[in-house]
Short mmCIF file of C-alpha atoms in Angstrom, two decimals:
data_model
loop_
_atom_site.label_atom_id
_atom_site.label_comp_id
_atom_site.label_asym_id
_atom_site.label_seq_id
_atom_site.Cartn_x
_atom_site.Cartn_y
_atom_site.Cartn_z
CA MET J 52 0.15 -0.13 -0.17
CA THR J 53 1.39 3.44 -0.89
CA PRO J 54 1.58 6.06 1.74
CA LEU J 55 -1.17 8.01 -0.06
CA ALA J 56 -3.53 5.05 -0.02
CA ARG J 57 -2.40 4.46 3.52
CA MET J 58 -3.37 8.00 4.57
CA ILE J 59 -6.85 7.74 2.97
CA ALA J 60 -7.56 4.42 4.51
CA ILE J 61 -6.55 5.90 8.02
CA ILE J 62 -8.66 8.89 7.45
CA VAL J 63 -11.71 6.92 6.32
CA ALA J 64 -11.38 4.70 9.38
CA LEU J 65 -10.99 7.75 11.93
CA PHE J 66 -14.03 9.43 10.20
CA ILE J 67 -16.18 6.27 10.67
CA MET J 68 -14.88 6.04 14.40
CA MET J 69 -15.48 9.66 15.09
CA LYS J 70 -19.26 9.25 13.68
CA ILE J 71 -19.75 6.45 15.96
CA ALA J 72 -18.43 8.26 18.92
CA ILE J 73 -20.60 11.33 18.24
CA LEU J 74 -23.64 9.26 17.76
CA ALA J 75 -22.99 7.48 21.01
CA ALA J 76 -22.51 10.71 22.90
CA SER J 77 -25.35 12.61 21.38
CA PRO J 78 -28.94 12.39 22.63
CA ALA J 79 -30.13 12.57 19.06
CA ARG J 80 -31.72 9.28 17.95
CA LEU J 81 -31.79 8.94 14.09
CA ARG J 82 -33.93 6.86 11.90
CA PRO J 83 -31.93 4.24 9.82
CA ALA J 84 -32.06 6.06 6.57
CA TYR J 85 -31.07 9.43 8.26
CA THR J 86 -28.19 7.58 10.06
CA VAL J 87 -26.72 6.81 6.69
CA ALA J 88 -27.13 10.32 5.61
CA PHE J 89 -25.35 11.38 8.62
CA PHE J 90 -22.27 9.12 7.76
CA LEU J 91 -22.31 10.59 4.23
CA TRP J 92 -22.09 14.20 5.57
CA PRO J 93 -18.68 15.48 6.84
CA GLY J 94 -20.34 17.42 9.62
CA MET J 95 -20.65 16.05 13.18
CA ARG J 96 -24.10 16.90 14.29
CA PRO J 97 -26.45 14.24 14.52
CA SER J 98 -29.18 16.51 15.45
CA THR J 99 -29.02 18.08 11.79
CA PHE J 100 -30.31 14.73 10.59
CA ALA J 101 -33.11 13.95 13.30
CA ALA J 102 -35.79 15.55 11.12
CA ARG J 103 -36.20 16.42 7.47
CA GLY J 104 -37.47 19.92 6.62
CA ASN J 105 -38.28 21.71 3.43
CA ARG J 106 -35.88 21.57 0.44
CA ARG J 107 -33.67 24.57 -0.02
CA ILE J 108 -32.00 25.24 -3.34
CA ASP J 109 -28.65 26.77 -2.34
CA LEU J 110 -27.10 28.09 -5.49
CA GLN J 111 -24.55 30.15 -3.83
CA SER J 112 -22.79 27.17 -1.82
CA LEU J 113 -23.15 25.04 -5.01
CA GLY J 114 -21.53 27.84 -7.20
CA ARG J 115 -18.97 28.65 -4.71
CA GLY J 116 -18.05 25.04 -4.35
CA LEU J 117 -17.80 24.40 -8.17
CA MET J 118 -15.64 27.46 -8.57
CA ASN J 119 -13.27 26.57 -5.63
CA VAL J 120 -12.94 22.96 -7.16
CA ALA J 121 -12.03 24.60 -10.56
CA ILE J 122 -9.48 26.95 -8.90
CA GLY J 123 -7.99 24.04 -6.81
CA VAL J 124 -7.34 21.86 -10.01
CA ALA J 125 -5.75 24.93 -11.80
CA PHE J 126 -3.53 25.64 -8.61
CA PHE J 127 -2.65 21.88 -8.60
CA LEU J 128 -1.80 21.95 -12.33
CA LEU J 129 0.28 25.09 -11.68
CA ALA J 130 1.74 23.45 -8.78
CA ARG J 131 2.98 20.38 -11.01
CA PHE J 132 4.43 22.92 -13.48
CA VAL J 133 6.40 25.03 -10.87
CA ALA J 134 7.62 21.90 -8.90
CA ALA J 135 9.88 21.19 -12.02
CA SER J 136 12.02 24.18 -11.16
CA SER J 137 11.13 24.87 -7.28
CA VAL J 138 9.77 21.89 -5.18
CA ILE J 139 8.97 24.07 -2.34
CA ALA J 140 6.92 26.55 -4.26
CA GLY J 141 5.27 23.63 -6.01
CA VAL J 142 4.37 22.09 -2.57
CA VAL J 143 3.02 25.08 -1.21
CA LEU J 144 0.72 25.63 -4.06
CA ALA J 145 -0.32 22.04 -4.04
CA LEU J 146 -1.35 22.34 -0.38
CA LEU J 147 -3.34 25.44 -1.27
CA ALA J 148 -4.77 23.63 -4.24
CA PHE J 149 -5.99 20.51 -1.97
CA SER J 150 -7.68 22.90 0.73
CA LEU J 151 -9.43 24.83 -1.95
CA ALA J 152 -10.66 21.83 -3.70
CA LEU J 153 -11.73 19.86 -0.77
CA HIS J 154 -12.50 22.32 2.14
CA PHE J 155 -13.96 24.97 0.10
CA GLY J 156 -15.06 23.29 -2.76
CA LEU J 157 -16.33 19.58 -2.33
CA PHE J 158 -17.63 20.38 1.09
CA SER J 159 -19.55 23.25 -0.18
CA ILE J 160 -21.13 21.15 -2.95
CA VAL J 161 -22.04 18.57 -0.56
CA THR J 162 -23.64 21.22 1.73
CA ALA J 163 -25.80 22.25 -1.22
CA PHE J 164 -26.80 18.68 -1.87
CA TRP J 165 -28.14 18.02 1.75
CA ARG J 166 -29.97 21.52 2.00
CA PHE J 167 -31.56 20.44 -1.36
CA ALA J 168 -32.38 17.26 0.25
CA GLY J 169 -34.11 18.85 3.15
CA PHE J 170 -31.46 18.84 6.00
CA LYS J 171 -30.30 22.13 7.63
CA VAL J 172 -26.57 21.27 7.50
CA GLU J 173 -24.38 24.02 8.68
CA ASP J 174 -21.38 25.49 6.79
CA LEU J 175 -18.20 23.72 8.06
CA PHE J 176 -15.81 26.32 6.87
CA ASN J 177 -17.02 29.90 7.80
CA GLN J 178 -14.58 32.56 6.42
CA PRO J 179 -11.76 31.24 8.54
CA TRP J 180 -9.65 34.36 7.51
CA ARG J 181 -11.84 36.70 9.46
CA SER J 182 -10.86 34.96 12.69
CA ARG J 183 -9.82 37.43 15.49
CA SER J 184 -8.31 34.75 17.84
CA LEU J 185 -7.21 31.28 17.71
CA ALA J 186 -10.35 30.13 19.84
CA GLU J 187 -12.69 31.79 17.10
CA PHE J 188 -10.81 30.06 14.30
CA TRP J 189 -10.96 26.64 15.93
CA SER J 190 -14.16 26.60 17.33
CA ARG J 191 -16.48 28.47 14.89
CA ARG J 192 -14.61 29.05 11.56
CA TRP J 193 -12.37 26.07 10.78
CA ASN J 194 -13.82 22.55 10.23
CA VAL J 195 -16.81 23.19 12.43
CA GLY J 196 -17.85 19.36 12.19
CA PHE J 197 -14.33 18.46 13.81
CA SER J 198 -14.89 20.98 16.56
CA ASP J 199 -18.28 19.96 17.30
CA MET J 200 -16.91 16.12 17.77
CA ILE J 201 -13.89 17.51 19.90
CA ALA J 202 -16.12 19.78 22.06
CA LEU J 203 -18.64 17.01 22.68
CA VAL J 204 -16.37 13.85 23.26
CA ILE J 205 -13.49 15.47 24.93
CA HIS J 206 -13.85 19.19 25.90
CA ARG J 207 -17.14 19.30 27.71
CA PRO J 208 -16.48 16.18 29.84
CA ILE J 209 -13.19 17.11 30.76
CA ALA J 210 -13.98 20.86 31.41
CA ALA J 211 -17.06 19.79 33.51
CA ARG J 212 -14.77 17.89 35.83
CA TYR J 213 -11.40 19.69 35.55
CA GLY J 214 -12.11 23.23 34.37
CA ARG J 215 -12.14 25.19 31.04
CA ARG J 216 -8.33 25.34 30.68
CA ALA J 217 -8.02 21.44 31.09
CA GLY J 218 -10.81 20.96 28.49
CA ILE J 219 -8.97 23.06 26.09
CA ILE J 220 -5.75 21.47 26.54
CA ALA J 221 -7.28 17.97 26.39
CA SER J 222 -9.05 19.08 23.13
CA PHE J 223 -5.87 20.08 21.46
CA LEU J 224 -4.11 17.02 22.63
CA GLY J 225 -6.96 14.86 21.09
CA SER J 226 -6.53 16.73 17.63
CA ALA J 227 -2.80 16.29 17.97
CA VAL J 228 -3.41 12.48 18.17
CA LEU J 229 -5.82 12.33 15.30
CA HIS J 230 -3.44 14.24 13.08
CA GLU J 231 -0.52 12.13 14.01
CA LEU J 232 -2.48 9.02 12.88
CA ALA J 233 -3.68 10.79 9.69
CA ILE J 234 -0.41 12.39 8.77
CA SER J 235 2.70 11.08 10.50
CA VAL J 236 1.69 7.43 10.51
CA PRO J 237 1.08 7.30 6.60
CA ALA J 238 4.26 9.19 6.04
CA GLY J 239 6.16 6.82 8.35
CA GLY J 240 8.00 9.81 10.14
CA GLY J 241 7.54 13.38 11.40
CA TYR J 242 6.26 11.87 14.66
CA GLY J 243 5.49 14.46 17.40
CA LEU J 244 5.60 17.49 15.06
CA PRO J 245 1.79 17.77 14.64
CA SER J 246 1.43 17.24 18.23
CA LEU J 247 3.84 20.38 18.85
CA TYR J 248 1.61 22.48 16.65
CA PHE J 249 -1.56 21.69 18.60
CA ALA J 250 0.10 21.76 21.94
CA LEU J 251 1.26 25.38 20.80
CA HIS J 252 -2.22 26.35 19.94
CA GLY J 253 -3.77 25.01 22.89
CA ALA J 254 -1.54 26.94 25.15
CA LEU J 255 -2.27 30.24 23.14
CA VAL J 256 -6.04 29.53 23.23
CA ALA J 257 -5.95 28.80 27.03
CA MET J 258 -4.01 32.11 27.37
CA ASN J 259 -6.90 33.85 25.30
CA VAL J 260 -4.29 35.34 22.79
CA ARG J 261 -6.26 37.63 20.33
CA GLY J 262 -5.77 39.79 17.30
CA ARG J 263 -6.01 39.06 13.66
CA ALA J 264 -2.31 39.56 12.79
CA VAL J 265 -1.30 37.45 15.71
CA THR J 266 -3.84 34.59 14.75
CA LEU J 267 -2.99 34.57 11.17
CA ALA J 268 0.89 34.34 12.00
CA ALA J 269 0.06 31.57 14.90
CA LEU J 270 -1.67 29.49 12.12
CA LEU J 271 0.64 29.88 9.26
CA ALA J 272 4.24 30.21 10.72
CA PRO J 273 4.30 26.77 12.39
CA VAL J 274 2.42 24.99 9.27
CA PRO J 275 5.62 22.91 8.57
CA LEU J 276 5.09 21.11 11.91
CA VAL J 277 1.75 19.88 10.75
CA PHE J 278 2.86 19.14 6.92
CA HIS J 279 6.38 18.12 7.82
CA PRO J 280 9.32 16.95 5.54
CA PRO J 281 8.33 13.26 5.92
CA PHE J 282 4.66 13.97 4.87
CA VAL J 283 5.85 16.15 2.05
CA ARG J 284 8.22 13.58 0.66
CA ALA J 285 5.80 10.67 0.94
CA ILE J 286 2.62 12.25 -0.08
CA VAL J 287 2.84 15.42 -1.82
CA ILE J 288 5.96 15.23 -4.05
CA PRO J 289 4.90 11.95 -5.59
CA LEU J 290 1.68 13.71 -6.59
CA LEU J 291 3.72 16.61 -8.04
CA LEU J 292 6.36 14.76 -9.96
CA ARG J 293 4.89 11.40 -11.03
#
């Protein structure tokens, strides 16, 4: 199995386990068909699929998603061209392309689909560049589904027993473990670097560090800790240079 295939398999397995955990912890009880729908949605709020409402044609999400997928594909093609002369620039463009196509493209298309099916699904990526703090970024703007799962399964039980700061640190440590499994394990190296990234962010959130410039710097400057050299060599570069 290639590192890329191993990464996809691990992510799918983690996704299914997170869905099961959130269903077990949630008071919402879904019909069998709606449970299947919940597993086909990247969000983590079972209550969204507790009942079906009026269909909504969300042309804005659909159009935005299709546009971002197209831009992501264009960026990836540009990344492959640039990588021939500068691998680093190619990698940066490729990571941007993946995020545009998946997070802001495919997820928006899926959002439009489920709204048309009658379910009030939330936007999972809510203009993260507008975040004024890391707490706002992680809890309300970036991958809200993942944040919901972490909040329900980790943060709330820990915070209720040991306090808010303990809940925050535990949440970021939980995120660190999941990213180690999804990034470092398939790459076969870089262990501990994603954990360092999330430990840093947990400390900054616990200290309530604020400010748009500080937030942006804290997010981007240590990104190589998450997408570390072993991951780049094993996953990204083969896609660029094959």
